Coordinates of C-alpha atoms in Angstrom, one line a residue:
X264 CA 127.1 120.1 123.9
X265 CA 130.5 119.3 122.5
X266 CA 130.4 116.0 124.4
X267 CA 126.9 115.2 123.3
X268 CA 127.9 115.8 119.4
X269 CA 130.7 113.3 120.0
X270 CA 128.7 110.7 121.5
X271 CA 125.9 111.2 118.6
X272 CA 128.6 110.5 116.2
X273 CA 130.6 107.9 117.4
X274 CA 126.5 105.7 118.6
X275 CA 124.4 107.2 116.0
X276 CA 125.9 108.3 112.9
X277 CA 128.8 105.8 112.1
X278 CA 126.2 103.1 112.4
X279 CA 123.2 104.6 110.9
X280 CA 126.3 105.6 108.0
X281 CA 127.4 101.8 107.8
X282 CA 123.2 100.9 108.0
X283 CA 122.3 103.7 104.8
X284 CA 125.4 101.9 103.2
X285 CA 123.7 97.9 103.0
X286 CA 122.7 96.4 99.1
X287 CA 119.1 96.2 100.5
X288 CA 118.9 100.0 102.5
X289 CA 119.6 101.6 99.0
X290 CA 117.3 99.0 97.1
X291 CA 114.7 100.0 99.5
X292 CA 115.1 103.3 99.1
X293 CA 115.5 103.5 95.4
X294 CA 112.1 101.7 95.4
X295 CA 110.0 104.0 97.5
X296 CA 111.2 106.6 95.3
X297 CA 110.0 104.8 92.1
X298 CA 107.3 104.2 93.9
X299 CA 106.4 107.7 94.2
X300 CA 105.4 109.4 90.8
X301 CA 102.2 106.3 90.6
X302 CA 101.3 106.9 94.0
X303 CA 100.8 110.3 93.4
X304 CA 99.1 109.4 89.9
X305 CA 97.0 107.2 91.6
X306 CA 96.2 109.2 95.0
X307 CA 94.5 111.7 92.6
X308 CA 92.0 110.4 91.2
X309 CA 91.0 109.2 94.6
X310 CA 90.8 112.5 96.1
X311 CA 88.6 113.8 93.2
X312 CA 86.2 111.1 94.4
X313 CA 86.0 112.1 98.0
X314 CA 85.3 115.9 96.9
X315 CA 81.6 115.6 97.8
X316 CA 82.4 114.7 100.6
X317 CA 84.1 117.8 101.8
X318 CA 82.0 120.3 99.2
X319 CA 78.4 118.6 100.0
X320 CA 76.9 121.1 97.8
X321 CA 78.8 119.4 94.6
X322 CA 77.4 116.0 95.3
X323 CA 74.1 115.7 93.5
X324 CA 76.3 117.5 90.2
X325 CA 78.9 114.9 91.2
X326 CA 76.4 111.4 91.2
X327 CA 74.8 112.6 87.7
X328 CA 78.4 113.5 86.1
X329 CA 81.7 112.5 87.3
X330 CA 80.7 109.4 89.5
X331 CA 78.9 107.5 86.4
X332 CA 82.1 107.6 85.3
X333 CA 83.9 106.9 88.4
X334 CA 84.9 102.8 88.0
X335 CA 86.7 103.7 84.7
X336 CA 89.0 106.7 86.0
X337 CA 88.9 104.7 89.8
X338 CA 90.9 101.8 87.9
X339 CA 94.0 104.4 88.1
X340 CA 93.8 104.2 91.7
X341 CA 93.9 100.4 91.5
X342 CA 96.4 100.2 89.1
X343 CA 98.9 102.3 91.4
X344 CA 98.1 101.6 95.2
X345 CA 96.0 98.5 94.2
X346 CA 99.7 96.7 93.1
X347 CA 101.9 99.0 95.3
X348 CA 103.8 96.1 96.5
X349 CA 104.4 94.8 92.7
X350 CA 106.2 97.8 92.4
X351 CA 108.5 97.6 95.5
X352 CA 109.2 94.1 94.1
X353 CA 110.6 94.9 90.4
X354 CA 112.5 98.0 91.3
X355 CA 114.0 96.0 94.7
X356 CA 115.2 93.2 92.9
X357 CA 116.4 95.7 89.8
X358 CA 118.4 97.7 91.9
X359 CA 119.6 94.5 93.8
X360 CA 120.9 93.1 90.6
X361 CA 122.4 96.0 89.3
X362 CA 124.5 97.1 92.5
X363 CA 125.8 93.5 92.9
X364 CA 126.7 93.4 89.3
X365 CA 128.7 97.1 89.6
X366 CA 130.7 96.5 93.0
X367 CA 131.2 92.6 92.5
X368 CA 131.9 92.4 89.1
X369 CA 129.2 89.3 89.4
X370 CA 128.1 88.6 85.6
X371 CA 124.2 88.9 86.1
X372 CA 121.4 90.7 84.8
X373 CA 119.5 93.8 86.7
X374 CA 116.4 92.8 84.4
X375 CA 116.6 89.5 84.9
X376 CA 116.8 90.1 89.0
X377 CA 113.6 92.0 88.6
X378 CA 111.7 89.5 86.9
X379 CA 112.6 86.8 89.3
X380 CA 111.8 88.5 91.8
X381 CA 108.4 89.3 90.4
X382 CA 108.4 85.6 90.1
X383 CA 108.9 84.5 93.6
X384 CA 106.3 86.8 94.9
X385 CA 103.7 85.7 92.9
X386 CA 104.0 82.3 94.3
X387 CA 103.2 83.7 97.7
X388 CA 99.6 85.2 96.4
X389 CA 97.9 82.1 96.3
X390 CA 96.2 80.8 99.7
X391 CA 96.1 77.3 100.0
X392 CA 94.9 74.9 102.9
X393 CA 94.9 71.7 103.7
X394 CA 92.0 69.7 103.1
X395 CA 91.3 66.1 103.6
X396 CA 95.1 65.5 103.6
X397 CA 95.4 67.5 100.1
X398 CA 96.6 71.0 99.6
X399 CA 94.4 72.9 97.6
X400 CA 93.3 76.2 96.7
X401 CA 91.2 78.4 99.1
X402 CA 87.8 79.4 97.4
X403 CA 85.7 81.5 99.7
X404 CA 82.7 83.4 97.8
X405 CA 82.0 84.8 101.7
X406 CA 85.3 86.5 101.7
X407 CA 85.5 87.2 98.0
X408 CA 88.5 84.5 98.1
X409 CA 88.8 82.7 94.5
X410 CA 91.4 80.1 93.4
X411 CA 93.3 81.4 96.6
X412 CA 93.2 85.1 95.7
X413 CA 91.6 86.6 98.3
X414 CA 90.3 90.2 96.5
X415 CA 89.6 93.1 98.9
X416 CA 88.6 95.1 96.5
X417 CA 91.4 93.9 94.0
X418 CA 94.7 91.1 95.0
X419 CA 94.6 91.8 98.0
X420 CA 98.4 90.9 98.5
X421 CA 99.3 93.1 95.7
X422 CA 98.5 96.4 97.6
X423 CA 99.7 97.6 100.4
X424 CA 99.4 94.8 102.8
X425 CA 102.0 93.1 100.5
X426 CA 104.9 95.4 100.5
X427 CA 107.1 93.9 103.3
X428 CA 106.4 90.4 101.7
X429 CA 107.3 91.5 98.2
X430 CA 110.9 93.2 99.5
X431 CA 111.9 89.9 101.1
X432 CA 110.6 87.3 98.2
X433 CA 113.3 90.2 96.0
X434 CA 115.8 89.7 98.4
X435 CA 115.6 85.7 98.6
X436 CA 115.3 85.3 94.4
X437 CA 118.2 87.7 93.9
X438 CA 120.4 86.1 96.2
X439 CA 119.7 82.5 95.2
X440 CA 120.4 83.8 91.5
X441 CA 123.3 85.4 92.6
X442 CA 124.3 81.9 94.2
X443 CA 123.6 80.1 91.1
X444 CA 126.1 82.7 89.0
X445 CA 128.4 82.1 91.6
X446 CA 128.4 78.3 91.5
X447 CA 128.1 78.6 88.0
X448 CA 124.9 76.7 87.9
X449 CA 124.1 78.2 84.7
X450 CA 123.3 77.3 81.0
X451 CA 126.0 78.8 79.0
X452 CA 125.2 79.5 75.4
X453 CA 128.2 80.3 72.5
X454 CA 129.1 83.7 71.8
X455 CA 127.1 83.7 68.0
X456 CA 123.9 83.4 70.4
X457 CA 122.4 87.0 70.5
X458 CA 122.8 88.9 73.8
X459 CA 118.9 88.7 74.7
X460 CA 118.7 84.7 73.8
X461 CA 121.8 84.0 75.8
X462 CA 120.6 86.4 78.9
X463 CA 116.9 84.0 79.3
X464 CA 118.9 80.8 79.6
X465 CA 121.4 82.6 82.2
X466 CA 118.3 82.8 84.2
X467 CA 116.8 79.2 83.4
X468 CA 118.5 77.2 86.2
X469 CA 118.5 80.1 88.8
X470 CA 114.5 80.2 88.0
X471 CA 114.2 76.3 88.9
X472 CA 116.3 76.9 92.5
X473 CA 113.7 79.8 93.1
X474 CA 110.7 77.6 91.9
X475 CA 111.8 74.8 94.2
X476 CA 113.0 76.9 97.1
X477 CA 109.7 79.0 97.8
X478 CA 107.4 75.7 96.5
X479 CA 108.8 73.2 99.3
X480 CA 109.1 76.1 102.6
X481 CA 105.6 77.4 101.5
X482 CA 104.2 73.6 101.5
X483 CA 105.8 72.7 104.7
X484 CA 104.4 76.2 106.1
X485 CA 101.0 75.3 104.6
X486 CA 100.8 71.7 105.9
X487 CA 101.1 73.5 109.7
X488 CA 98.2 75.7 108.8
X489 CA 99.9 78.9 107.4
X490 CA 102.1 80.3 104.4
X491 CA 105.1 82.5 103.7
X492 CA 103.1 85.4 103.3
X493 CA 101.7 85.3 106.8
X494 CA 104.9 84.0 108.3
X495 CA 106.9 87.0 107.6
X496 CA 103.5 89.4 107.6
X497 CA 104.1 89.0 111.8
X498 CA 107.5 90.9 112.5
X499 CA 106.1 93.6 110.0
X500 CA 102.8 93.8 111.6
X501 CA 104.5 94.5 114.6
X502 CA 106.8 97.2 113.4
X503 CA 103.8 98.5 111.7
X504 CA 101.6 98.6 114.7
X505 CA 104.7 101.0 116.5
X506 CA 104.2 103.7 114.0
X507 CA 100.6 104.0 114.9
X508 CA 101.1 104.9 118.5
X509 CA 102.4 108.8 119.3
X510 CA 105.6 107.5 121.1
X511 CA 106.4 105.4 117.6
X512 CA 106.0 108.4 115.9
X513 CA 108.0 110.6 118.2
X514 CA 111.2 108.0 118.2
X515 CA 111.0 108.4 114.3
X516 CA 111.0 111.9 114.3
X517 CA 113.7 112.3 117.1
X518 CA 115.9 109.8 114.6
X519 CA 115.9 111.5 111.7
X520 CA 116.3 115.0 113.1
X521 CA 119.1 113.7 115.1
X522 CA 120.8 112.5 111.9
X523 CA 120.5 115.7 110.4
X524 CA 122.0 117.1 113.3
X525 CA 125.1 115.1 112.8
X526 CA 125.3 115.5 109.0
X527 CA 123.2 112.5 107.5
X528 CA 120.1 113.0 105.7
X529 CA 117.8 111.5 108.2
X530 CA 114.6 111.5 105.9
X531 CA 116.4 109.6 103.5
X532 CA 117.5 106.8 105.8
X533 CA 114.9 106.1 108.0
X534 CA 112.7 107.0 105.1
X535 CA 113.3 103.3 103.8
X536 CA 112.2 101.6 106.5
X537 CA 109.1 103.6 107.6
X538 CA 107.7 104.8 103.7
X539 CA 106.1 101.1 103.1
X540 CA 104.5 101.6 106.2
X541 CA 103.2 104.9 105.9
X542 CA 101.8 103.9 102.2
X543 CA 99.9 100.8 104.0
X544 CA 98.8 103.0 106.7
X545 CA 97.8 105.5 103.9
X546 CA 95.7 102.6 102.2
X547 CA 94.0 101.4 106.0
X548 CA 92.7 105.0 106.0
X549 CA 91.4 104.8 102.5
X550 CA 89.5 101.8 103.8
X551 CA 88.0 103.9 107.1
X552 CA 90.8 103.8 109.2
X553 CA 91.9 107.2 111.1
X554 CA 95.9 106.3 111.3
X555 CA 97.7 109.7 112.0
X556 CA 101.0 108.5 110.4
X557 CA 100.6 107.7 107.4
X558 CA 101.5 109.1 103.6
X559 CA 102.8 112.8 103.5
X560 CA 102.2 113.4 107.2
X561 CA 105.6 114.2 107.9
X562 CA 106.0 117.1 104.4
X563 CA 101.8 118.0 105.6
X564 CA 102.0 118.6 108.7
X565 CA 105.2 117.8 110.9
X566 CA 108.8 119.4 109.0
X567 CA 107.1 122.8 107.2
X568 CA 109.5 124.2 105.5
X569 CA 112.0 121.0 105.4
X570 CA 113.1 118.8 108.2
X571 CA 113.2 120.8 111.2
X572 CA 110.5 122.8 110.4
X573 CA 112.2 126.2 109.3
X574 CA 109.6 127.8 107.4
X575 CA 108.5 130.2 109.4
X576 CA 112.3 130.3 111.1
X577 CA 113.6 131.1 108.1
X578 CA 111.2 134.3 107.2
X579 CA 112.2 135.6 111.1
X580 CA 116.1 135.5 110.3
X581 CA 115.3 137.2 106.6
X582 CA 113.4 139.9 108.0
X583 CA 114.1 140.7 111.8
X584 CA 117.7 138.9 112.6
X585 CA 120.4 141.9 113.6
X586 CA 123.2 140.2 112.4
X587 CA 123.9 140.3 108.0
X588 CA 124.8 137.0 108.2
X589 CA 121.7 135.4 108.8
X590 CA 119.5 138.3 107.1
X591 CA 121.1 137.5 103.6
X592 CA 121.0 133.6 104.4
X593 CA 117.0 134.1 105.5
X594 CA 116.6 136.0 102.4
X595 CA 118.2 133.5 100.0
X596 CA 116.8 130.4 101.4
X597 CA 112.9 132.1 101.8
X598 CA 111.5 130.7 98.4
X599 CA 112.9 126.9 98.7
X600 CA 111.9 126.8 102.2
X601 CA 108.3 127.3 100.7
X602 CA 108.4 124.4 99.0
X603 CA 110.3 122.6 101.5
X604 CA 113.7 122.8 100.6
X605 CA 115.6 123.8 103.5
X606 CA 119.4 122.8 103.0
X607 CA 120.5 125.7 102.8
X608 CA 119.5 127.0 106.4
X609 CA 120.5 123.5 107.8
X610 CA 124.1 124.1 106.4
X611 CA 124.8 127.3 105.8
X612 CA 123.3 128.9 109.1
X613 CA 124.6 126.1 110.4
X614 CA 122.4 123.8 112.4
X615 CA 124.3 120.6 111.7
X616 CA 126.7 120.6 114.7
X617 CA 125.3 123.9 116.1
X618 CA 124.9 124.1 119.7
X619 CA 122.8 126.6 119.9
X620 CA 120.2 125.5 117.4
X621 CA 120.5 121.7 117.6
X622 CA 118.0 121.3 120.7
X623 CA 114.7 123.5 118.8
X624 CA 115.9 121.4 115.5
X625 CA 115.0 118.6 117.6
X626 CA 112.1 119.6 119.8
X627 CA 109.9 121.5 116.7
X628 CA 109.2 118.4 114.7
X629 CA 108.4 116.1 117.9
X630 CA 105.8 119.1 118.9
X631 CA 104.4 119.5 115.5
X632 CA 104.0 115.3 115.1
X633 CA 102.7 115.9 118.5
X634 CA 99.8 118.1 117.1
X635 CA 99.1 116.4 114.1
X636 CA 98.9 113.0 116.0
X637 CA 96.4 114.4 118.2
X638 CA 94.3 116.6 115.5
X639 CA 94.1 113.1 113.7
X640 CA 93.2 110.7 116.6
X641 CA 91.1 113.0 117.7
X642 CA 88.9 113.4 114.9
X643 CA 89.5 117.1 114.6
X644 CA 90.6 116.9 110.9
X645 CA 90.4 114.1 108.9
X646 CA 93.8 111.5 108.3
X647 CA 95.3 111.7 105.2
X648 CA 94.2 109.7 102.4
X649 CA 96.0 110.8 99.7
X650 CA 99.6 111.4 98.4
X651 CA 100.8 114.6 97.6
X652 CA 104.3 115.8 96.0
X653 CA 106.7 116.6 98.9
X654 CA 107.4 120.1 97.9
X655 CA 103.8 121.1 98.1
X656 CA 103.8 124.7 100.2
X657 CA 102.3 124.8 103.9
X658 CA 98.5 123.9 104.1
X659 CA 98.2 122.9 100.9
X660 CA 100.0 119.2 101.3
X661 CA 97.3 118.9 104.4
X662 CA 94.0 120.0 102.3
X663 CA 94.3 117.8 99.1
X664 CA 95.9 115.1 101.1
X665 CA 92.9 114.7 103.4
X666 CA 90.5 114.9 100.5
X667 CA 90.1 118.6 101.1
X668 CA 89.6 119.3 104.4
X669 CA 89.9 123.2 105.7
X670 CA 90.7 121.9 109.2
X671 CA 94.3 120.4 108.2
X672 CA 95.3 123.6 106.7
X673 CA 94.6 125.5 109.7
X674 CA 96.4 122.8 111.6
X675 CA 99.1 122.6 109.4
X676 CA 99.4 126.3 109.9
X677 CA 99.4 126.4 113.7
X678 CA 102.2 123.8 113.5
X679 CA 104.7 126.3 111.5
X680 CA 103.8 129.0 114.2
X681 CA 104.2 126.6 117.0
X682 CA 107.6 125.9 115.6
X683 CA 108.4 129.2 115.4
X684 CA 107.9 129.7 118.7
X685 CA 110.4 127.0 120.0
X686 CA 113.1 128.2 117.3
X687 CA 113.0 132.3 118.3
X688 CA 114.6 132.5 121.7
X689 CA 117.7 130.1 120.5
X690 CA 117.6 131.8 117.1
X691 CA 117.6 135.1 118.8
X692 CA 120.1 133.8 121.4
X693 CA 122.6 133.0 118.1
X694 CA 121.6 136.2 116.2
X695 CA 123.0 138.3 119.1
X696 CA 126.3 136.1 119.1
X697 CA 126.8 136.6 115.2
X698 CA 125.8 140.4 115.5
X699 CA 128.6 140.8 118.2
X700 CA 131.5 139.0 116.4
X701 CA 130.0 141.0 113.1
X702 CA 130.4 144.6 115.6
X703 CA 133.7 143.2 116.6
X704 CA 134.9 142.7 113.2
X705 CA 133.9 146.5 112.0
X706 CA 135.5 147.6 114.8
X707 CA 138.5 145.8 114.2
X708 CA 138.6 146.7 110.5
X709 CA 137.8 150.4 111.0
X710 CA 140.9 150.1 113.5
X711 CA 143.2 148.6 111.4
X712 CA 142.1 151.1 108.2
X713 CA 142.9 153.9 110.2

């Protein structure tokens, strides 16, 4: 086991360390984390408007109350998942901005970052085609497709679809501003101009580059029958496509557990690269899709308790382990495990680095994905359609997040036992070793007293 922790450490955690580390990891992650609080907003209202569907007996109170009303509170929905990717943009190109101004010293402007940014992605909305030798517009009225914006049921490459796209327009504006700073192409005003005048014109040349940059490789894209948006849609797709299958899921899951395992807050790493995804998958199933992975399934369904899935390991150790140790640890770290807070039993039992409890740390989760995959695919419970707070106690993430069906609880449930059963004979196996050095250490002191 010793030899395993070494070779984790020297081929997975110094460069998943080095990987959580890069300008555009952290920018990522800062955004899914903005990204959040309207997701949750907006996830809401939605799930108020799928109640009839799980209460039938609520729907002819629902079509002559709440749904004549529906379009106006609906329009919270659109304004949060609708532009999901607008928001990715700003905060990715703000954060961008900012840590290249901190550890460089480079004299730019977060806010001005964000709005190029927002800038260069909004070039890439527009569909045009080439027509007749001229590049024009696409207008569609069979596929709701109007002066190029294609509208399914709002900009369609606002939502969801348009998240990958909108992090790498960010990334190209902010680095071609930072190039302009650099070079000093820039229009310098004198110090009696005020701050906020002097800040536009800082950004005035760096907006022609970006204007010129993402106008000529879109063209030439266009004139070969696609566009930027579609061009860097296809790596994406196929990254997205892996998280839909249950060995995609089961490589995630094995990843971030085995960060944990070596010290590094997995979820938060590999949560950057696989939250856009799991927000469009979210959004497909909003649409009629049945995509397991996708929103909260992980806090819903999978890691109960925290990563690991320790609820129901920690309540064992708080009320049945022999040894004081891990009683008082159980007993402390029973009400945050409810709410999914588990640090505490990851490093204070320990897990991180622990022999004996490494192995169930790792094989819980990958059985409890394993059984939410299948209760999804299946058609046993319905996918999740809705986003929920992370801390929301067991069963409870699962019912509102599917729009209020009884059968996720129950399988949300039978996940935490499931777990249990992998973690007792190790945690038992470890309980006996602490007891004995704890009888050994009595002894010794009762010795040494008299």
């Amino acid at each position: 086991m010793n030899t395993g922790f070494v070779l984790l450490q020297k081929y997975l955690m110094t460069p998943m360390a080095k990987i959580s580390q890069f300008k555009i990891v952290r920018a990522v992650m800062a955004a899914g984390m903005a990204s959040v609080p309207f997701c949750i907003v907006g996830s809401m209202f939605l799930v108020f408007n799928t109640l009839p569907m799980t209460f039938t007996g609520l729907e002819t109170v629902f079509e002559n109350t709440v749904f004549k009303v529906s379009d106006l509170y609906m329009i919270a929905n659109t304004a949060t998942m609708g532009i999901l990717a607008l928001y990715f943009n700003i905060v990715v190109g703000y954060e961008l901005t900012k840590i290249e101004e901190e550890e460089t010293g480079l004299k730019v402007n977060a806010l001005n970052g964000a709005m190029l940014s927002v800038f260069a992605f909004v070039m890439t909305l527009p569909e045009l085609v080439m027509q007749s030798g001229a590049m024009v517009l696409l207008n569609d009225q069979s596929e709701l497709v109007f002066n190029g914006l294609r509208l399914k049921p709002f900009v369609y490459r606002l939502g969801t679809s348009g998240i990958f796209i909108a992090i790498v327009m960010a990334i190209i504006a902010t680095q071609l501003y930072f190039l302009c700073v650099r070079r000093n192409w820039v229009v310098k005003m004198p110090e009696t101009v005020p701050l906020g005048v002097s800040r536009s014109f800082t950004a005035l040349i760096p907006t022609f580059v970006i204007a010129f940059t993402i106008l000529i490789l879109n063209g030439i894209l266009v004139y070969f029958g696609t566009d930027i948006f579609d061009i860097i849609g296809v790596p994406f797709t196929f990254v997205t496509n892996l998280t839909k299958s249950w060995l995609g899921i089961m490589v995630i899951l094995f990843l971030i557990h085995t960060l944990w395992v070596v010290g590094i807050h997995g979820a938060s790493i590999i949560g950057a690269f696989i939250t856009p995804i799991m927000l469009s998958n979210m959004n497909e199933n909003v649409g009629g899709a049945h995509i397991p992975f996708a929103g909260e399934f992980n806090n819903s369904l999978v890691i109960l308790g925290g990563s690991g899935s320790t609820l129901l390991m920690t309540f064992f150790i708080a009320f049945c382990a022999k040894s004081s140790q891990l009683k008082i640890l159980g007993r402390a770290s029973a009400v945050p495990a409810i709410f999914n807070i588990n640090e505490p039993i990851i490093f204070g039992m320990p897990i991180v680095y622990n022999p004996y409890l490494a192995l169930p740390f790792l094989l819980a989760p990958m059985a409890c994905g394993t059984l939410g995959y299948f209760a999804i695919s299946s058609g046993f419970m319905n996918p999740i359609i809705a986003l929920i707070p992370w801390p929301s106690p067991m069963g409870l993430g699962a019912f509102i997040g599917t729009g209020g069906d009884y059968r996720a609880m129950f399988v949300a449930i039978l996940s935490a036992i499931l777990a249990l059963v992998i973690y007792l004979p190790f945690v038992k196996m470890y309980d006996n070793k602490l007891y004995k050095e704890e009888q050994v250490k009595s002894e010794s002191k009762s010795q040494t007293e008299e």
